[in-house]
Amino acid sequence: MPISEKLFALGQHALPQHGLSRLMGSITRCRNSLFKDSMIRTFIKLYGVDMTQALEPAPAAYGCFNEFFTRALKPNARPIPLDPDTVVCPADGTVSRIGAITEGRIIQAKGKEFSVLELLGGNPDNAEPFTNGRFATIYLSPRDYHRLHMPLGGTLREMIHVPGKLFSVNAATTANVPNLFARNERVIALFDTQIGPMALVLVGAIFVASIETIWHGVVTPPTGKTVRTWDYPANPPVLARGQEMGRFNMGSTVIVLFGDGVVDWDESLQADTIVRMGQTLGRLRAQTAKSSDNRQRTA
């Protein structure tokens, strides 16, 4: 790892991470036409954003930079596989890591791991189903589409907001900051699916001004020092495979968790693979899919 990347990661400890993120939130919501149009056009040129896929391709049509950043895509831009046994990628981005969870430990980077228990906010009941399950960590770069979608259909059981740090989540920081994803602020959505529990962890980062979900709206900010939990015992949100579930108002990472023996990841996916929302992330195991079909027929 180059010394410059180590210094970049270490330097973040001294930054006023939340203050910078609040400032970025104000900047990205500025509605002055000259300022926001210049910011959007510069960003498109700098990162090579493909506006032909956007539902609204005209940069000036967005009321502020954040509306552009969380722009919707045309309906056919990210087709969802018809096969119901396909687990779909929840976001555009790059695979950071993908594989098996071993005794409750997830690989963050070479030589670095973190625990499912810490990632999910410290509740053993929430962590236990994923102890030897499967995980996929997807990093969204600035140029990517920043809405998040369901890998599999599910019923929301619980949402948790865990306050924390706001380190960058790029490759340099991931390789150098221990326990990164279990230290950063995050929003956790726990779903019940046809194959058991599924967790989607929306990890905050520096300059990520806020995280929101479609059933709640903006979850953070505000932030603080106390874990917040929402339960949904009556009339819980039910979301279909491929349906939008949330978005990052600037950058970050999403982590997908499944239980043991229910999903096989696509063998072509590995660290640094570029992915798009809706493409095949994995498949339900044959016996799991068969038992799910039987439950649906007898229901």
Short mmCIF file of C-alpha atoms in Angstrom, two decimals:
data_model
loop_
_atom_site.label_atom_id
_atom_site.label_comp_id
_atom_site.label_asym_id
_atom_site.label_seq_id
_atom_site.Cartn_x
_atom_site.Cartn_y
_atom_site.Cartn_z
CA MET A 1 0.00 0.00 0.00
CA PRO A 2 1.59 3.35 -1.03
CA ILE A 3 2.54 5.64 1.85
CA SER A 4 0.32 8.37 0.38
CA GLU A 5 -2.76 6.16 0.82
CA LYS A 6 -1.80 5.35 4.41
CA LEU A 7 -1.39 9.05 5.16
CA PHE A 8 -4.75 9.78 3.50
CA ALA A 9 -6.45 7.25 5.77
CA LEU A 10 -4.65 8.40 8.92
CA GLY A 11 -5.40 12.06 8.21
CA GLN A 12 -9.14 11.41 8.37
CA HIS A 13 -8.93 10.79 12.12
CA ALA A 14 -8.25 14.50 12.67
CA LEU A 15 -11.02 15.79 10.40
CA PRO A 16 -14.36 17.16 11.72
CA GLN A 17 -16.16 14.41 9.79
CA HIS A 18 -19.74 15.25 10.74
CA GLY A 19 -19.17 18.98 10.37
CA LEU A 20 -17.81 18.52 6.86
CA SER A 21 -20.74 16.30 5.96
CA ARG A 22 -23.26 18.90 7.21
CA LEU A 23 -21.45 21.54 5.16
CA MET A 24 -21.60 19.31 2.08
CA GLY A 25 -25.30 18.79 2.72
CA SER A 26 -25.89 22.52 2.62
CA ILE A 27 -23.82 22.98 -0.53
CA THR A 28 -25.52 20.16 -2.43
CA ARG A 29 -28.96 21.55 -1.60
CA CYS A 30 -28.20 25.11 -2.72
CA ARG A 31 -30.85 26.15 -5.27
CA ASN A 32 -29.04 29.12 -6.75
CA SER A 33 -29.25 28.36 -10.47
CA LEU A 34 -25.80 29.65 -11.44
CA PHE A 35 -24.08 27.79 -8.61
CA LYS A 36 -25.92 24.47 -8.89
CA ASP A 37 -25.80 24.37 -12.72
CA SER A 38 -22.05 25.00 -12.68
CA MET A 39 -21.56 22.34 -10.00
CA ILE A 40 -23.61 19.75 -11.87
CA ARG A 41 -21.94 20.35 -15.25
CA THR A 42 -18.46 20.27 -13.71
CA PHE A 43 -19.28 17.01 -11.92
CA ILE A 44 -20.63 15.40 -15.12
CA LYS A 45 -17.47 16.33 -17.01
CA LEU A 46 -15.08 15.37 -14.20
CA TYR A 47 -16.57 11.91 -13.58
CA GLY A 48 -17.90 11.12 -17.06
CA VAL A 49 -21.50 10.68 -15.94
CA ASP A 50 -23.71 9.15 -18.64
CA MET A 51 -26.80 11.38 -18.66
CA THR A 52 -28.42 9.47 -21.54
CA GLN A 53 -29.60 6.90 -18.98
CA ALA A 54 -31.17 9.51 -16.70
CA LEU A 55 -34.94 9.93 -16.67
CA GLU A 56 -34.21 13.67 -16.89
CA PRO A 57 -31.07 14.11 -19.04
CA ALA A 58 -30.94 17.94 -18.91
CA PRO A 59 -28.56 19.08 -16.11
CA ALA A 60 -30.35 22.43 -15.68
CA ALA A 61 -33.66 20.69 -14.95
CA TYR A 62 -32.49 19.64 -11.46
CA GLY A 63 -33.37 22.01 -8.65
CA CYS A 64 -30.12 21.39 -6.78
CA PHE A 65 -27.03 19.20 -6.98
CA ASN A 66 -28.49 16.59 -4.64
CA GLU A 67 -31.50 16.07 -6.91
CA PHE A 68 -29.07 15.42 -9.76
CA PHE A 69 -26.91 13.11 -7.63
CA THR A 70 -29.90 10.95 -6.65
CA ARG A 71 -31.44 11.14 -10.13
CA ALA A 72 -33.83 8.48 -11.36
CA LEU A 73 -32.96 6.37 -14.40
CA LYS A 74 -35.10 5.55 -17.41
CA PRO A 75 -37.38 2.55 -16.78
CA ASN A 76 -35.38 0.24 -19.08
CA ALA A 77 -31.92 1.37 -17.93
CA ARG A 78 -31.51 -1.43 -15.35
CA PRO A 79 -33.58 -4.47 -16.36
CA ILE A 80 -34.30 -7.05 -13.65
CA PRO A 81 -33.86 -10.76 -14.55
CA LEU A 82 -37.19 -12.52 -14.98
CA ASP A 83 -36.04 -15.65 -13.09
CA PRO A 84 -37.48 -15.29 -9.55
CA ASP A 85 -34.62 -17.37 -8.11
CA THR A 86 -32.12 -14.68 -9.08
CA VAL A 87 -30.70 -12.41 -6.38
CA VAL A 88 -30.10 -9.01 -7.99
CA CYS A 89 -27.39 -6.46 -7.31
CA PRO A 90 -28.81 -3.62 -5.17
CA ALA A 91 -26.67 -0.81 -6.60
CA ASP A 92 -24.34 0.44 -9.27
CA GLY A 93 -20.77 0.28 -8.02
CA THR A 94 -17.73 -1.91 -7.49
CA VAL A 95 -17.56 -5.11 -5.48
CA SER A 96 -15.32 -4.42 -2.52
CA ARG A 97 -15.55 -7.97 -1.16
CA ILE A 98 -17.97 -10.88 -1.62
CA GLY A 99 -18.05 -14.32 -0.07
CA ALA A 100 -18.82 -16.34 3.03
CA ILE A 101 -19.21 -15.12 6.59
CA THR A 102 -17.05 -17.30 8.84
CA GLU A 103 -18.08 -17.65 12.47
CA GLY A 104 -19.58 -14.18 12.41
CA ARG A 105 -16.58 -12.51 10.75
CA ILE A 106 -16.64 -10.60 7.45
CA ILE A 107 -13.61 -9.76 5.31
CA GLN A 108 -13.10 -6.01 4.94
CA ALA A 109 -9.76 -6.04 3.11
CA LYS A 110 -6.59 -8.13 3.03
CA GLY A 111 -5.70 -8.86 6.66
CA LYS A 112 -8.74 -7.03 8.06
CA GLU A 113 -12.07 -8.39 9.27
CA PHE A 114 -15.03 -7.13 11.28
CA SER A 115 -17.91 -8.81 13.08
CA VAL A 116 -21.53 -9.15 12.01
CA LEU A 117 -22.53 -8.43 15.62
CA GLU A 118 -20.80 -5.03 15.59
CA LEU A 119 -22.01 -4.22 12.07
CA LEU A 120 -25.64 -4.80 13.05
CA GLY A 121 -25.49 -2.64 16.15
CA GLY A 122 -24.66 -5.18 18.85
CA ASN A 123 -27.92 -7.18 19.04
CA PRO A 124 -27.06 -10.93 19.13
CA ASP A 125 -30.57 -11.93 17.98
CA ASN A 126 -30.14 -9.92 14.77
CA ALA A 127 -26.60 -11.16 14.15
CA GLU A 128 -27.07 -14.89 14.85
CA PRO A 129 -28.87 -15.85 11.58
CA PHE A 130 -25.91 -14.52 9.56
CA THR A 131 -23.12 -16.21 11.58
CA ASN A 132 -22.07 -18.49 8.72
CA GLY A 133 -24.01 -16.87 5.91
CA ARG A 134 -23.06 -14.85 2.85
CA PHE A 135 -22.10 -11.20 2.39
CA ALA A 136 -21.51 -8.78 -0.48
CA THR A 137 -20.00 -5.32 -0.01
CA ILE A 138 -20.56 -2.84 -2.86
CA TYR A 139 -18.85 0.55 -3.05
CA LEU A 140 -20.65 3.36 -4.89
CA SER A 141 -18.27 5.83 -6.53
CA PRO A 142 -19.31 9.45 -7.24
CA ARG A 143 -20.20 8.67 -10.87
CA ASP A 144 -22.59 5.85 -9.96
CA TYR A 145 -26.38 5.78 -9.73
CA HIS A 146 -27.12 6.32 -6.03
CA ARG A 147 -30.49 4.76 -5.47
CA LEU A 148 -30.55 1.38 -3.72
CA HIS A 149 -32.82 -1.52 -4.64
CA MET A 150 -33.97 -4.84 -3.18
CA PRO A 151 -31.83 -7.91 -3.99
CA LEU A 152 -34.83 -10.10 -3.15
CA GLY A 153 -38.42 -9.38 -2.22
CA GLY A 154 -39.00 -9.01 1.51
CA THR A 155 -41.05 -7.67 4.41
CA LEU A 156 -39.38 -5.06 6.60
CA ARG A 157 -39.08 -6.19 10.21
CA GLU A 158 -36.77 -3.61 11.77
CA MET A 159 -34.69 -0.54 10.92
CA ILE A 160 -31.72 0.55 13.04
CA HIS A 161 -29.68 3.74 12.92
CA VAL A 162 -26.22 3.29 14.46
CA PRO A 163 -24.31 6.57 14.94
CA GLY A 164 -20.58 6.52 14.37
CA LYS A 165 -17.62 7.91 12.49
CA LEU A 166 -17.69 9.07 8.87
CA PHE A 167 -14.45 7.79 7.39
CA SER A 168 -14.20 7.61 3.63
CA VAL A 169 -15.10 4.15 2.32
CA ASN A 170 -12.79 4.12 -0.72
CA ALA A 171 -10.17 1.40 -1.25
CA ALA A 172 -7.37 3.28 0.53
CA THR A 173 -9.37 3.79 3.71
CA THR A 174 -10.87 0.29 3.64
CA ALA A 175 -7.37 -1.17 3.53
CA ASN A 176 -6.04 0.99 6.36
CA VAL A 177 -8.80 1.69 8.90
CA PRO A 178 -9.65 -1.35 11.07
CA ASN A 179 -13.33 -2.18 11.61
CA LEU A 180 -14.30 0.55 9.14
CA PHE A 181 -17.84 -0.55 8.29
CA ALA A 182 -18.65 -1.34 11.93
CA ARG A 183 -17.31 2.09 13.03
CA ASN A 184 -19.01 4.33 10.49
CA GLU A 185 -22.54 5.63 10.91
CA ARG A 186 -25.02 3.29 9.22
CA VAL A 187 -28.66 2.47 8.65
CA ILE A 188 -29.60 -1.22 8.87
CA ALA A 189 -32.76 -2.64 7.30
CA LEU A 190 -33.71 -6.17 8.39
CA PHE A 191 -36.11 -8.01 6.08
CA ASP A 192 -37.88 -11.34 6.25
CA THR A 193 -37.74 -13.05 2.85
CA GLN A 194 -38.82 -16.35 1.32
CA ILE A 195 -35.39 -17.78 2.25
CA GLY A 196 -35.07 -16.26 5.72
CA PRO A 197 -33.54 -13.05 7.05
CA MET A 198 -31.83 -10.53 4.77
CA ALA A 199 -29.98 -7.43 5.95
CA LEU A 200 -29.15 -4.35 3.92
CA VAL A 201 -26.60 -2.11 5.66
CA LEU A 202 -26.31 1.42 4.27
CA VAL A 203 -22.93 2.71 5.43
CA GLY A 204 -22.34 6.43 5.75
CA ALA A 205 -19.08 8.15 4.87
CA ILE A 206 -17.48 11.58 4.89
CA PHE A 207 -19.45 14.00 2.70
CA VAL A 208 -22.46 11.63 2.73
CA ALA A 209 -24.90 14.31 3.80
CA SER A 210 -27.75 11.91 4.57
CA ILE A 211 -29.20 8.43 4.16
CA GLU A 212 -32.89 7.86 3.49
CA THR A 213 -35.33 5.01 2.90
CA ILE A 214 -38.56 5.03 0.91
CA TRP A 215 -40.71 4.09 3.91
CA HIS A 216 -39.19 6.56 6.40
CA GLY A 217 -37.63 9.39 4.43
CA VAL A 218 -34.39 10.90 5.75
CA VAL A 219 -33.02 8.79 8.61
CA THR A 220 -29.79 10.69 9.16
CA PRO A 221 -29.25 13.49 9.94
CA PRO A 222 -30.00 14.02 12.73
CA THR A 223 -27.29 11.97 14.31
CA GLY A 224 -26.17 11.54 17.90
CA LYS A 225 -24.68 8.99 20.27
CA THR A 226 -27.68 6.72 20.79
CA VAL A 227 -28.76 3.80 18.60
CA ARG A 228 -32.30 4.33 17.28
CA THR A 229 -34.60 1.44 16.36
CA TRP A 230 -37.92 1.25 14.51
CA ASP A 231 -40.04 -1.92 14.56
CA TYR A 232 -42.82 -2.70 12.09
CA PRO A 233 -45.19 -5.22 13.72
CA ALA A 234 -48.33 -3.92 11.97
CA ASN A 235 -48.65 -3.13 8.25
CA PRO A 236 -44.91 -3.46 7.58
CA PRO A 237 -43.52 -2.24 4.26
CA VAL A 238 -43.37 -5.06 1.68
CA LEU A 239 -40.91 -4.50 -1.17
CA ALA A 240 -40.49 -6.50 -4.37
CA ARG A 241 -37.22 -7.74 -5.85
CA GLY A 242 -35.62 -4.84 -7.70
CA GLN A 243 -37.79 -2.17 -6.05
CA GLU A 244 -36.11 0.99 -4.76
CA MET A 245 -35.59 0.88 -0.99
CA GLY A 246 -33.38 3.88 -0.24
CA ARG A 247 -30.68 6.24 -1.42
CA PHE A 248 -27.45 7.95 -0.45
CA ASN A 249 -27.44 11.72 -0.64
CA MET A 250 -23.77 11.60 -1.68
CA GLY A 251 -21.43 8.55 -1.83
CA SER A 252 -20.92 5.35 0.13
CA THR A 253 -21.30 1.58 0.51
CA VAL A 254 -24.06 -1.00 0.88
CA ILE A 255 -23.56 -4.43 2.48
CA VAL A 256 -25.94 -7.33 1.77
CA LEU A 257 -26.24 -10.23 4.23
CA PHE A 258 -28.01 -13.60 3.86
CA GLY A 259 -28.10 -16.65 6.11
CA ASP A 260 -26.28 -19.96 5.78
CA GLY A 261 -26.97 -22.28 2.85
CA VAL A 262 -29.58 -20.21 1.01
CA VAL A 263 -27.67 -18.24 -1.66
CA ASP A 264 -24.74 -18.93 -3.98
CA TRP A 265 -22.97 -15.84 -5.32
CA ASP A 266 -22.24 -15.57 -9.02
CA GLU A 267 -18.77 -17.06 -9.51
CA SER A 268 -17.74 -14.26 -11.88
CA LEU A 269 -17.94 -11.69 -9.07
CA GLN A 270 -14.83 -10.89 -7.05
CA ALA A 271 -13.11 -7.88 -5.50
CA ASP A 272 -12.94 -4.89 -7.90
CA THR A 273 -15.65 -6.24 -10.24
CA ILE A 274 -17.81 -3.39 -11.60
CA VAL A 275 -21.51 -4.12 -11.16
CA ARG A 276 -24.82 -2.52 -12.07
CA MET A 277 -28.08 -2.51 -10.20
CA GLY A 278 -30.29 -5.34 -11.40
CA GLN A 279 -27.61 -7.66 -12.71
CA THR A 280 -27.32 -11.15 -11.22
CA LEU A 281 -25.57 -11.11 -7.85
CA GLY A 282 -26.36 -14.73 -7.06
CA ARG A 283 -29.02 -17.42 -7.07
CA LEU A 284 -31.16 -19.17 -4.51
CA ARG A 285 -29.85 -22.64 -3.83
CA ALA A 286 -31.90 -25.32 -5.57
CA GLN A 287 -33.34 -26.86 -2.41
CA THR A 288 -34.17 -23.40 -1.01
CA ALA A 289 -35.96 -22.32 -4.18
CA LYS A 290 -37.89 -25.61 -4.30
CA SER A 291 -39.03 -25.34 -0.68
CA SER A 292 -40.06 -21.71 -1.29
CA ASP A 293 -42.19 -22.80 -4.25
CA ASN A 294 -43.82 -25.48 -2.12
CA ARG A 295 -44.66 -22.96 0.63
CA GLN A 296 -46.22 -20.63 -1.93
CA ARG A 297 -48.39 -23.43 -3.41
CA THR A 298 -49.67 -24.51 -0.01
CA ALA A 299 -50.30 -20.95 1.23
#
